[in-house]
Amino acid sequence: MRKIAIINQKGGEAKTTTSRNIGEILSLKNYKTLVIDMDPQGNLTTNFDINKREVKTLFDVFNKEVDINEVILNKNENLDIIPNNIKMARANMQFAGHPNWARLLKKYLKDLDKNYDFIIMDCPPALDFSTYNALNAATEIVVTLQAEENSLEGISDLMDTIDEVREDNEELKICGVVVTKFKGNTNLHRGYKEVLDNYFTETMFKTVIRDNIKVAEANQSHKSVVEYDKSSNGAKDYLMLVEEIIARDI
């Protein structure tokens, strides 16, 4: 089973949108897929039109109040989600003294190994309890970035974090880096895209996610862009990205 953490330490890099669309497309390709909302803000949960206030989450699992199977919600034949809400924000303090605080998720996901082909984890824009648990549980990382200066500034810190996690999770690999909200008709975005290509070389995905209003409209409608408008550039880009992810079975 492939366990992929969608990560960037900066907000606004389309992590949640990318997680939703990757998960949806994999399920439509008949891969058994679990999407996990790791962000206490619960934006992925909302994107699936789930009431955050009425759900059990991983926080309840880590507190041993419920079994992990009890927090899994089914969305279609091949797609499940573990939702999240603001309760997870307490985890940094509550589990700080736990000897294996950064590996709790990894322990519980072992029980699900035979149930899924892919697990996709939408990480918060912070190096906190949730992110470290996702990285320790993951086999791979997909990094989302915009082709802008602010997005480039945190790359070094992100790479340092990945190297740190690899001390405990040696199998962790970078599946790839994808540029999101890309405006190919601007010199600014083309220039920064070239910088990213030179920095990441082999790990850069060939696919870029173009800036496309249909993606935002799909989010507003609580749908993936493939469901909302399969003919849109956003849908075409995410379909191509998933093909690349499948091909990079590392």
PDB file of N, CA and C in Angstrom, residues 1 31-34 78 109-119:
ATOM      1  N   MET A   1       0.842  -1.198   0.000  1.00  0.00           N
ATOM      2  CA  MET A   1       0.000   0.000   0.000  1.00  0.00           C
ATOM      3  C   MET A   1       0.877   1.248   0.000  1.00  0.00           C
ATOM      4  N   TYR A  31      -8.947   2.212  -7.601  1.00  0.00           N
ATOM      5  CA  TYR A  31      -8.027   1.995  -6.491  1.00  0.00           C
ATOM      6  C   TYR A  31      -8.774   2.259  -5.185  1.00  0.00           C
ATOM      7  N   LYS A  32      -8.685   1.320  -4.261  1.00  0.00           N
ATOM      8  CA  LYS A  32      -9.271   1.531  -2.941  1.00  0.00           C
ATOM      9  C   LYS A  32      -8.458   2.616  -2.238  1.00  0.00           C
ATOM     10  N   THR A  33      -9.121   3.703  -1.899  1.00  0.00           N
ATOM     11  CA  THR A  33      -8.413   4.898  -1.443  1.00  0.00           C
ATOM     12  C   THR A  33      -9.011   5.430  -0.152  1.00  0.00           C
ATOM     13  N   LEU A  34      -8.131   5.778   0.781  1.00  0.00           N
ATOM     14  CA  LEU A  34      -8.519   6.453   2.019  1.00  0.00           C
ATOM     15  C   LEU A  34      -7.862   7.820   2.035  1.00  0.00           C
ATOM     16  N   ASN A  78     -15.094   3.223  -3.810  1.00  0.00           N
ATOM     17  CA  ASN A  78     -13.660   3.037  -3.587  1.00  0.00           C
ATOM     18  C   ASN A  78     -13.017   4.129  -2.750  1.00  0.00           C
ATOM     19  N   LEU A 109      -2.468   2.890  11.415  1.00  0.00           N
ATOM     20  CA  LEU A 109      -2.656   2.624   9.989  1.00  0.00           C
ATOM     21  C   LEU A 109      -2.256   1.207   9.607  1.00  0.00           C
ATOM     22  N   LYS A 110      -1.428   0.572  10.421  1.00  0.00           N
ATOM     23  CA  LYS A 110      -1.052  -0.818  10.137  1.00  0.00           C
ATOM     24  C   LYS A 110      -2.276  -1.716  10.072  1.00  0.00           C
ATOM     25  N   ASP A 111      -3.300  -1.374  10.843  1.00  0.00           N
ATOM     26  CA  ASP A 111      -4.528  -2.173  10.848  1.00  0.00           C
ATOM     27  C   ASP A 111      -5.307  -2.037   9.542  1.00  0.00           C
ATOM     28  N   LEU A 112      -4.959  -1.044   8.726  1.00  0.00           N
ATOM     29  CA  LEU A 112      -5.700  -0.777   7.490  1.00  0.00           C
ATOM     30  C   LEU A 112      -4.943  -1.187   6.238  1.00  0.00           C
ATOM     31  N   ASP A 113      -3.753  -1.750   6.400  1.00  0.00           N
ATOM     32  CA  ASP A 113      -2.885  -2.042   5.259  1.00  0.00           C
ATOM     33  C   ASP A 113      -3.574  -2.867   4.173  1.00  0.00           C
ATOM     34  N   LYS A 114      -4.388  -3.821   4.578  1.00  0.00           N
ATOM     35  CA  LYS A 114      -5.003  -4.731   3.611  1.00  0.00           C
ATOM     36  C   LYS A 114      -6.279  -4.163   2.988  1.00  0.00           C
ATOM     37  N   ASN A 115      -6.720  -3.016   3.486  1.00  0.00           N
ATOM     38  CA  ASN A 115      -8.008  -2.470   3.037  1.00  0.00           C
ATOM     39  C   ASN A 115      -7.895  -1.496   1.868  1.00  0.00           C
ATOM     40  N   TYR A 116      -6.688  -0.951   1.655  1.00  0.00           N
ATOM     41  CA  TYR A 116      -6.550   0.136   0.678  1.00  0.00           C
ATOM     42  C   TYR A 116      -5.323  -0.049  -0.209  1.00  0.00           C
ATOM     43  N   ASP A 117      -5.403   0.546  -1.397  1.00  0.00           N
ATOM     44  CA  ASP A 117      -4.248   0.642  -2.290  1.00  0.00           C
ATOM     45  C   ASP A 117      -3.471   1.930  -2.029  1.00  0.00           C
ATOM     46  N   PHE A 118      -4.207   2.994  -1.682  1.00  0.00           N
ATOM     47  CA  PHE A 118      -3.602   4.304  -1.422  1.00  0.00           C
ATOM     48  C   PHE A 118      -4.209   4.924  -0.173  1.00  0.00           C
ATOM     49  N   ILE A 119      -3.359   5.573   0.610  1.00  0.00           N
ATOM     50  CA  ILE A 119      -3.813   6.478   1.658  1.00  0.00           C
ATOM     51  C   ILE A 119      -3.219   7.850   1.355  1.00  0.00           C
TER      52      ILE A 119
END
